[in-house]
Short mmCIF file of C-alpha atoms in Angstrom, two decimals:
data_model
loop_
_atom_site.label_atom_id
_atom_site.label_comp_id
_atom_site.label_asym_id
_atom_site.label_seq_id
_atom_site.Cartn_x
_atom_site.Cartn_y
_atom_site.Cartn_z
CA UNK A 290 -1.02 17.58 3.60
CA UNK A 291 1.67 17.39 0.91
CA UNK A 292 2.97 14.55 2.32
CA UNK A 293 -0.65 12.42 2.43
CA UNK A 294 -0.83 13.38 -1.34
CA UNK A 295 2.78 12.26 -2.50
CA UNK A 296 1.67 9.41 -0.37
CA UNK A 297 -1.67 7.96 -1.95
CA UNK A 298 -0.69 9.00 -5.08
CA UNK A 299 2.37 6.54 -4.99
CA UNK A 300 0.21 4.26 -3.13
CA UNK A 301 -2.79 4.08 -6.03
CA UNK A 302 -0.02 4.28 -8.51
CA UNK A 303 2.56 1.51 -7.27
CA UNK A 304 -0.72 -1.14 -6.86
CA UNK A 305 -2.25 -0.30 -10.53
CA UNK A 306 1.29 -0.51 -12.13
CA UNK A 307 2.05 -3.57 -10.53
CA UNK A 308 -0.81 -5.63 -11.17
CA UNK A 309 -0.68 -3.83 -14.80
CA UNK A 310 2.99 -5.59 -15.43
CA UNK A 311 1.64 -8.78 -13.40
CA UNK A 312 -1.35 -9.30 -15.89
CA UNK A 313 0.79 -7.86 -19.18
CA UNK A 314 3.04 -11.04 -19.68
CA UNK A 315 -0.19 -13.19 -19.02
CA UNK A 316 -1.92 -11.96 -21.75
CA UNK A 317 1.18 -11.67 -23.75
CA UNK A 318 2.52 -15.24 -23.02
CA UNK A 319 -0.89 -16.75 -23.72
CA UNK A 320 -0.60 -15.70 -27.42
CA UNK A 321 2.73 -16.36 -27.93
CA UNK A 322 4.28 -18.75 -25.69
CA UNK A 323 7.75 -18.23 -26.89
CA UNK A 324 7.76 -14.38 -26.49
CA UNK A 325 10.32 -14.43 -23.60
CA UNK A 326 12.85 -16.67 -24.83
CA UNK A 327 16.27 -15.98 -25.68
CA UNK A 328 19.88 -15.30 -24.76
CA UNK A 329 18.92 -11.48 -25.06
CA UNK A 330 16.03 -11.74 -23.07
CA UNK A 331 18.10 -13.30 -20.49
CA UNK A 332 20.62 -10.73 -20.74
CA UNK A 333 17.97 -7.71 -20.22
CA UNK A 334 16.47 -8.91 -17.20
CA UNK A 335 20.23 -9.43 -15.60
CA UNK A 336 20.77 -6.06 -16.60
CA UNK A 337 17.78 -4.33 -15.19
CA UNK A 338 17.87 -6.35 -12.20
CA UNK A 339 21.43 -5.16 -11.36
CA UNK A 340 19.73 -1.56 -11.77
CA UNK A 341 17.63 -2.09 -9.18
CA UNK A 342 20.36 -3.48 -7.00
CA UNK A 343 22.13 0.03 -6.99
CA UNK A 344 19.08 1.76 -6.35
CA UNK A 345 18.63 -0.25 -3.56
CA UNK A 346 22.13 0.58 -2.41
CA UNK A 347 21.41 4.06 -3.19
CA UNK A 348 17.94 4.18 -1.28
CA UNK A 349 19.42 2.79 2.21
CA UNK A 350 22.83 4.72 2.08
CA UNK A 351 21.34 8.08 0.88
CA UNK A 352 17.51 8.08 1.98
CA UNK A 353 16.82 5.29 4.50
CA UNK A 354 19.12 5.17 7.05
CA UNK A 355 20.22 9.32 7.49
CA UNK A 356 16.23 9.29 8.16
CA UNK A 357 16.16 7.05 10.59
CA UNK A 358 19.29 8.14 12.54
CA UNK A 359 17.60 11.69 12.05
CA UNK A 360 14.24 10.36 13.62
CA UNK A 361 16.41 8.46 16.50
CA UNK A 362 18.38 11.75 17.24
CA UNK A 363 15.44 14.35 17.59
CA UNK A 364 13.69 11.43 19.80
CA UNK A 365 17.09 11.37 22.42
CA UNK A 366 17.16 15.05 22.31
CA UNK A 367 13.35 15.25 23.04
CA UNK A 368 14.07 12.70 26.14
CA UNK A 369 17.53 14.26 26.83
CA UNK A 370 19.06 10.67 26.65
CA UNK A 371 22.95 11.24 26.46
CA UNK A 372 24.40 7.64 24.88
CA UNK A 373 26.79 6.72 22.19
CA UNK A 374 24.82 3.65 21.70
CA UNK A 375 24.79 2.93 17.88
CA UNK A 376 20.51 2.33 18.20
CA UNK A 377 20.17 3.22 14.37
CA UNK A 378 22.72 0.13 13.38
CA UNK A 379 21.17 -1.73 15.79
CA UNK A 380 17.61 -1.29 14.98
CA UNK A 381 18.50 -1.82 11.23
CA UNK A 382 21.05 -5.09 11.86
CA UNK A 383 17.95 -6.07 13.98
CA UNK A 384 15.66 -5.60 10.86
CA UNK A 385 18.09 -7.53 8.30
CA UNK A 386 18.19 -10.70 11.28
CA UNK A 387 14.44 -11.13 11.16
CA UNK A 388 14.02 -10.67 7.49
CA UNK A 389 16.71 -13.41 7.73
CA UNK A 390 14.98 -15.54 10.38
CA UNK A 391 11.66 -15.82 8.11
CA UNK A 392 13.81 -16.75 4.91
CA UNK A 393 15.30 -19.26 6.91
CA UNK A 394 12.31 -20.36 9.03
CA UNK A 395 10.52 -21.45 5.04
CA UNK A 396 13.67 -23.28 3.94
CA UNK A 397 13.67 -25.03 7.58
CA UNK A 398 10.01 -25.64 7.03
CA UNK A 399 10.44 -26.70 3.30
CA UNK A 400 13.59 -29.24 4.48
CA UNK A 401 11.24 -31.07 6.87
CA UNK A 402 8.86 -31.60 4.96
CA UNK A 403 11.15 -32.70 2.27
CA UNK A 404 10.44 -30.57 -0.51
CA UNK A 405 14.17 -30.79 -1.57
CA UNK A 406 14.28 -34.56 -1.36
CA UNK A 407 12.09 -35.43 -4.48
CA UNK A 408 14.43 -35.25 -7.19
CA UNK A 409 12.58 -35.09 -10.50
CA UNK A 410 13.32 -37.79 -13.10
CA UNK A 411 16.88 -36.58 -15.55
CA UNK A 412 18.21 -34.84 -12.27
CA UNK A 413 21.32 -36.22 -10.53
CA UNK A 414 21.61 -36.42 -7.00
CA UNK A 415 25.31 -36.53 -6.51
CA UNK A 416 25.51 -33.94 -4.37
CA UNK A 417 22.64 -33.36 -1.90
CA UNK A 418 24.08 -31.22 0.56
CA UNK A 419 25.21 -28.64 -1.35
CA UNK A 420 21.68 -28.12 -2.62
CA UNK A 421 20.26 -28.11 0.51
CA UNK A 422 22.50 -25.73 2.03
CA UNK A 423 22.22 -23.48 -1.16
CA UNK A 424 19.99 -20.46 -1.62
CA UNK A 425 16.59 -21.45 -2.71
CA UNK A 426 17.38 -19.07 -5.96
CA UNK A 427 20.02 -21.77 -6.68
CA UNK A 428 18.07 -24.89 -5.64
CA UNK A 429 15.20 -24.29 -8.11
CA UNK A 430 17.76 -22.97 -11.12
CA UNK A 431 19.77 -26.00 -10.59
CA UNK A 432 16.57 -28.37 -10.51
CA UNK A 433 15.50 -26.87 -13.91
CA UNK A 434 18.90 -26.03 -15.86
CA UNK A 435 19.77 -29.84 -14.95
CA UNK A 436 16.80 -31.67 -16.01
CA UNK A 437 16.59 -33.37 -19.50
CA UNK A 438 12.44 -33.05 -19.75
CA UNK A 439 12.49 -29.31 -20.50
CA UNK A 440 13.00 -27.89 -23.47
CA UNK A 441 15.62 -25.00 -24.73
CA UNK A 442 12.72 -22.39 -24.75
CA UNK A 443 11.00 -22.97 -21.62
CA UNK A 444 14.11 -23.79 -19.48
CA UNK A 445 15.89 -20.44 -20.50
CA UNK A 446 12.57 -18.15 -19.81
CA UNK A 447 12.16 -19.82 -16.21
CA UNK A 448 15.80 -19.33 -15.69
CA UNK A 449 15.30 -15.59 -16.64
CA UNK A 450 11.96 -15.52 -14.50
CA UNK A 451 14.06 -17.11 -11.54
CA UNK A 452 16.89 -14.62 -11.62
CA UNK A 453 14.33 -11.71 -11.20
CA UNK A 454 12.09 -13.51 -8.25
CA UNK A 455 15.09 -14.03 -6.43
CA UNK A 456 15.01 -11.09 -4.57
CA UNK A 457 12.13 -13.27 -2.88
CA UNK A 458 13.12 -15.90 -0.69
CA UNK A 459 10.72 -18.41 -1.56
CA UNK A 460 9.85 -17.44 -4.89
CA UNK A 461 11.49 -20.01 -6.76
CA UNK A 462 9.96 -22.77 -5.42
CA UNK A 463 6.83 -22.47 -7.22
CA UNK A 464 8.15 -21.20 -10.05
CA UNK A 465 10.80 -23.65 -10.58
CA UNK A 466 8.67 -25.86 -12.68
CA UNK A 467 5.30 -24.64 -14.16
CA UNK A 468 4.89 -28.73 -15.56
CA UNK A 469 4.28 -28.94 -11.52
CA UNK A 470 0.54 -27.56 -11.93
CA UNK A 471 0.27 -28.07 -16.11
CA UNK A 472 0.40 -32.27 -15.39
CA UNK A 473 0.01 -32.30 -11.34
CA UNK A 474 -1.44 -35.76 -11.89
CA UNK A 475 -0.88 -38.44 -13.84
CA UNK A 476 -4.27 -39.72 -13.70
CA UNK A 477 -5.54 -37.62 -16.49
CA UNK A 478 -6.10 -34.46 -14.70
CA UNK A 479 -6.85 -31.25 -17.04
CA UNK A 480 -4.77 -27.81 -16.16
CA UNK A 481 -5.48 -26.01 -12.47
CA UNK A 482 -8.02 -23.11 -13.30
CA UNK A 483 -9.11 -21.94 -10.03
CA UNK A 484 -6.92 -20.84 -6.76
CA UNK A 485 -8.39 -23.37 -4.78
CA UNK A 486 -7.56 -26.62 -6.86
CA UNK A 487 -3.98 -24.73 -7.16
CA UNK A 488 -3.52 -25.11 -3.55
CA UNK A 489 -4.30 -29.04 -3.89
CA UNK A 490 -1.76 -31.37 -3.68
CA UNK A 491 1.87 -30.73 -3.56
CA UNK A 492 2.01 -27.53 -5.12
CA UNK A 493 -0.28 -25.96 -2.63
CA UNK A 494 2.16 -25.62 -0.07
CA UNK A 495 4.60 -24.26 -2.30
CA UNK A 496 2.13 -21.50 -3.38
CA UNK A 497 1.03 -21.10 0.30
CA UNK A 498 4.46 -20.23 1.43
CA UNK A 499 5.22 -18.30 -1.66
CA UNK A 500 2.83 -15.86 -1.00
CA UNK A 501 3.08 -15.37 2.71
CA UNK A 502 6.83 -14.71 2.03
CA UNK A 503 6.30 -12.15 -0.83
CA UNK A 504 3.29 -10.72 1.34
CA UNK A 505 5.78 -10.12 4.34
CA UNK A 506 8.05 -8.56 2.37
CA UNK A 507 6.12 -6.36 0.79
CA UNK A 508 4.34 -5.40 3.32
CA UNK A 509 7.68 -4.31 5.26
CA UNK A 510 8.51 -2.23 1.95
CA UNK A 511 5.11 -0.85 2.17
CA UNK A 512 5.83 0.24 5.91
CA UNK A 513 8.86 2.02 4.92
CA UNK A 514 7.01 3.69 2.15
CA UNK A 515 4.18 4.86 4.56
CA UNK A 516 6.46 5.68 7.48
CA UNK A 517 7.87 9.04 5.21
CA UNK A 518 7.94 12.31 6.23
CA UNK A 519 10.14 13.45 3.58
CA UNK A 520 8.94 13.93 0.16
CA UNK A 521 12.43 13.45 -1.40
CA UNK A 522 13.15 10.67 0.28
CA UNK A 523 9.61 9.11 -0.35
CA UNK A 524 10.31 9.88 -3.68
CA UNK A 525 13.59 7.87 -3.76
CA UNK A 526 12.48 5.03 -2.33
CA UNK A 527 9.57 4.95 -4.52
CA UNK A 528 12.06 4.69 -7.20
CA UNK A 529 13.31 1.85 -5.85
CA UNK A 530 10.31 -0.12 -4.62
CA UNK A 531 9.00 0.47 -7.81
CA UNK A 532 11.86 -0.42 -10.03
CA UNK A 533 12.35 -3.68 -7.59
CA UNK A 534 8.58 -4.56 -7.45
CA UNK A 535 7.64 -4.21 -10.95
CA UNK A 536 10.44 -6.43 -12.04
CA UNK A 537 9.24 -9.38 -9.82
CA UNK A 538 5.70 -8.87 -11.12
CA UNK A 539 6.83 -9.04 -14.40
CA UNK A 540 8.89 -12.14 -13.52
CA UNK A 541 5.80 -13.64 -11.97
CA UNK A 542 3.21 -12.92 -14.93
CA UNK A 543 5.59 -14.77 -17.40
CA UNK A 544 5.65 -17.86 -14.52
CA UNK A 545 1.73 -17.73 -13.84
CA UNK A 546 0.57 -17.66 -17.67
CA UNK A 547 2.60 -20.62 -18.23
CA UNK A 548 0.26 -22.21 -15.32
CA UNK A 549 -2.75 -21.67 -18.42
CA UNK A 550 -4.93 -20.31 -15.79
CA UNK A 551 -8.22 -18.79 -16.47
CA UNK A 552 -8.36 -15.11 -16.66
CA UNK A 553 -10.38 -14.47 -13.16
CA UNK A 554 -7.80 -16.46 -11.79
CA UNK A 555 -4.76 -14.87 -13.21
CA UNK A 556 -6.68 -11.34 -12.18
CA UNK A 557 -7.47 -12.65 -8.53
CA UNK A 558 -3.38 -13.80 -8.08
CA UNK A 559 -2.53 -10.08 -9.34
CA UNK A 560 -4.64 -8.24 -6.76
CA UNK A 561 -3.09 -10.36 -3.92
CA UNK A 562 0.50 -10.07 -5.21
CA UNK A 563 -0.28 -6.58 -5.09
CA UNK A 564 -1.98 -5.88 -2.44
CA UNK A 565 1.15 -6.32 0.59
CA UNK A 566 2.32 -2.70 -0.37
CA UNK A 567 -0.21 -0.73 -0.25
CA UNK A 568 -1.20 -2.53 2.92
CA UNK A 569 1.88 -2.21 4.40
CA UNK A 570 2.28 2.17 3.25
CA UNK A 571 -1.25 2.20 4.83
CA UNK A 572 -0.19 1.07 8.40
CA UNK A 573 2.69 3.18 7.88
CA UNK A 574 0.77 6.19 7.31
CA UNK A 575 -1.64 5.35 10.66
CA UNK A 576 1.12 5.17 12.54
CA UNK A 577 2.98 8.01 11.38
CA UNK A 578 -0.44 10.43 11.73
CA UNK A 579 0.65 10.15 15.72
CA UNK A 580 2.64 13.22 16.44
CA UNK A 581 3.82 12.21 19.93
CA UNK A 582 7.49 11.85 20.66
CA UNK A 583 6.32 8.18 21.38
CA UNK A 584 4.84 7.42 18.17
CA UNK A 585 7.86 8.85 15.90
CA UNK A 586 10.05 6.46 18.05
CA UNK A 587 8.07 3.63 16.87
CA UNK A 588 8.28 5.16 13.54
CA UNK A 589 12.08 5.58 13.65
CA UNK A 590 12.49 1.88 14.81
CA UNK A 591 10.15 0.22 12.40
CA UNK A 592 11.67 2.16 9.63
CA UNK A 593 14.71 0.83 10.63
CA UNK A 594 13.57 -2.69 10.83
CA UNK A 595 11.86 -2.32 6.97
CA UNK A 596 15.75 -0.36 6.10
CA UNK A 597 17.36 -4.05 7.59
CA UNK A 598 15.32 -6.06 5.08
CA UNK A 599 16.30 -3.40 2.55
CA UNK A 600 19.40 -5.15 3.37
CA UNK A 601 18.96 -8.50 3.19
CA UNK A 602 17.40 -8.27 -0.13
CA UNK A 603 20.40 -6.33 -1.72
CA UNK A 604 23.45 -7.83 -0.25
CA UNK A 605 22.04 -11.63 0.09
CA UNK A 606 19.83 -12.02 -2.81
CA UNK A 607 19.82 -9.40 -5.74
CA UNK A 608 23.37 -8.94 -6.10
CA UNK A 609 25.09 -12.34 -5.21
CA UNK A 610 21.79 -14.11 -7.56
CA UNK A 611 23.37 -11.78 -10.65
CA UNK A 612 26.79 -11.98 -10.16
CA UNK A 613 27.37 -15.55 -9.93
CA UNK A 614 25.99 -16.27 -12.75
CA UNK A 615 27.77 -16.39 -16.01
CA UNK A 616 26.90 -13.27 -18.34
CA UNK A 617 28.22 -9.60 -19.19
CA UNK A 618 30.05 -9.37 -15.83
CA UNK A 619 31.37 -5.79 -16.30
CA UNK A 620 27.78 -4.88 -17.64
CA UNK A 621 26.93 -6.03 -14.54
CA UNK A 622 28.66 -3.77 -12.49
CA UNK A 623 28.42 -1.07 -14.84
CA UNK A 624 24.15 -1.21 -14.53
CA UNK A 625 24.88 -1.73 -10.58
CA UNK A 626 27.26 1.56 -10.20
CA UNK A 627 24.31 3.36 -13.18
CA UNK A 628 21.37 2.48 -10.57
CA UNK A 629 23.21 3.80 -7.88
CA UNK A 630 24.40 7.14 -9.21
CA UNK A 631 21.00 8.25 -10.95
CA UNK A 632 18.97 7.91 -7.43
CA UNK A 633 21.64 9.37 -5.77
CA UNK A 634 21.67 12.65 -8.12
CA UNK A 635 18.02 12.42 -8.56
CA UNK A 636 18.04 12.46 -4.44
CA UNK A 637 20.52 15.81 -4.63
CA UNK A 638 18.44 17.71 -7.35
CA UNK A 639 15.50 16.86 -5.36
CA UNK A 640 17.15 18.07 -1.89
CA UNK A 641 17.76 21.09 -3.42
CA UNK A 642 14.06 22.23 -5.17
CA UNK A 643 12.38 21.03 -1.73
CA UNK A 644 14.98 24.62 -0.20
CA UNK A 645 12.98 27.55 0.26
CA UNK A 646 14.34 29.88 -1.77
CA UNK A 647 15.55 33.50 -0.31
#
């Protein structure tokens, strides 16, 4: 029952916290629109994202993936299957391929329809193909950092916002220009207040796929979360989900109270941002409440499908978004190595209380 404790608990407290920093920049932002602005601004959010990029690292070296070879090893022995058949690599290589697949199924999606081939007014198009074979982290920063329109202020808090959502595949393309829903008509329509004239027009699709791709994601970190037995390593990756998570929610409160939408509306976008994880903990938990050799098999491989997307969002988004872009590079590194070493001590200490003592 300890478990199912440590388990709601995080559950109840990772939703409240992030729909607390999802709402906080909304109501901060809608006093003082210039609040996140700055070189130093910019700096911080690098920094802490780089953080979270070493507890990632930490969370799938130390926690993740020992527990799911553990959980694949007690399965064989319970079968007596004999193999030297890496199925934990597998299962996890076969976890960061589909989280892979769906990022690359939206951009696919996004191509055809072409959502890259409008080029805003002040933005050259000298060299198409190397946007559309870019990241869509580095589509929407160079669609925003290159056009005249913006101002110093605005530009350098999306950029900012940007770097944090990256760790999202489609994030950016909703976010990459808030003057999208402020003047989505030029036929004198006033701002988008309510989620349904949001999803009209051209920016509906954007937000459409936006939130399917954060919900998927989510809800796979969710799974992992759920899927626990281990109340150090639920702890640990709580750590990380959270640290992750609540950094993205920030970066989407600043983006979403520059769309000057109405409170209900900026409360009803929080709850479904919100929402994927503790969905995705409370399927974990269902299916981890099955004691059968049959049902921790299922455990052990969708853990190590949600450890594959841990992955992907490390080694393909978070770390190359930070590092190639200009910026305390060292820092960088320093934050990176800083993230990694605290959740791995804070795994050892933590390893040790949970021994009985004799």
């Amino acid at each position: 029952m300890h478990i199912i404790r440590v388990q709601l608990l995080s559950l109840f407290g990772l939703f409240i916290c992030m729909v607390s920093t999802f709402l906080l920049p909304y109501w901060w932002v809608s006093r003082k629109p210039n609040l996140f602005g700055g070189s130093k601004y910019e700096v911080g959010v690098s920094l802490a994202n780089c953080f979270s990029g070493g507890v990632f690292i930490a969370t799938f070296f130390v926690g993740l993936m020992p527990e799911v070879r553990s959980m694949f090893v007690n399965v064989f022995e319970e079968y007596k299957i004999t193999t030297d058949f890496p199925i934990t690599e597998f299962v996890i290589f076969i976890g960061f391929l589909l989280a892979l697949a769906i990022e690359q199924s939206v951009l696919d999606y996004k191509e055809r329809k072409g959502t890259y081939s409008s080029v805003p007014s002040g933005v050259s198009d000298e060299n198409p193909k190397t946007e559309l074979n870019s990241s869509p982290a580095s589509c929407a920063l160079k669609e925003i950092c290159d056009s005249n329109s913006l101002d110093y202020d605005s530009d350098n808090a999306l950029r900012t916002s940007i770097k944090v959502c990256n760790s999202r595949s489609d994030s950016e393309s909703i976010i990459g220009s808030p003057e999208k829903f402020h003047n989505h008509s030029h036929h004198g329509h006033g701002h988008s207040h309510d989620i349904g004239q949001i999803l009209q027009g051209e920016s509906g699709i954007r937000l459409g796929m936006l939130m399917v791709s954060l919900g998927i994601h989510s809800l796979f970190e969710g799974l992992a979360l759920g899927l626990q037995t281990s109340v150090p390593v639920l702890v640990n990756l709580v750590v990380g989900v959270a640290v992750h998570e609540l950094l993205v929610a920030f970066a989407m409160g600043v983006n979403v109270s520059r769309l000057r939408l109405k409170a209900p509306t900026a409360i009803k976008l929080a709850l479904i941002f919100s929402a994927s994880i503790p969905a995705g903990q409370l399927l974990g938990l269902l299916i981890g409440h099955y004691q059968s050799t049959a049902a921790v098999a299922v455990s052990a491989s969708l853990q190590g499908l949600a450890a594959g997307t841990f992955i992907h969002v490390t080694f393909l988004e978070v770390i190359p978004a930070e590092f190639n872009e200009s910026g305390p590079r060292l820092l960088k590194v320093f934050f990176l190595g800083l993230g990694f070493v605290l959740l791995l001590l804070c795994s050892v200490l933590m390893k040790d209380a949970s021994q009985p003592l004799h």
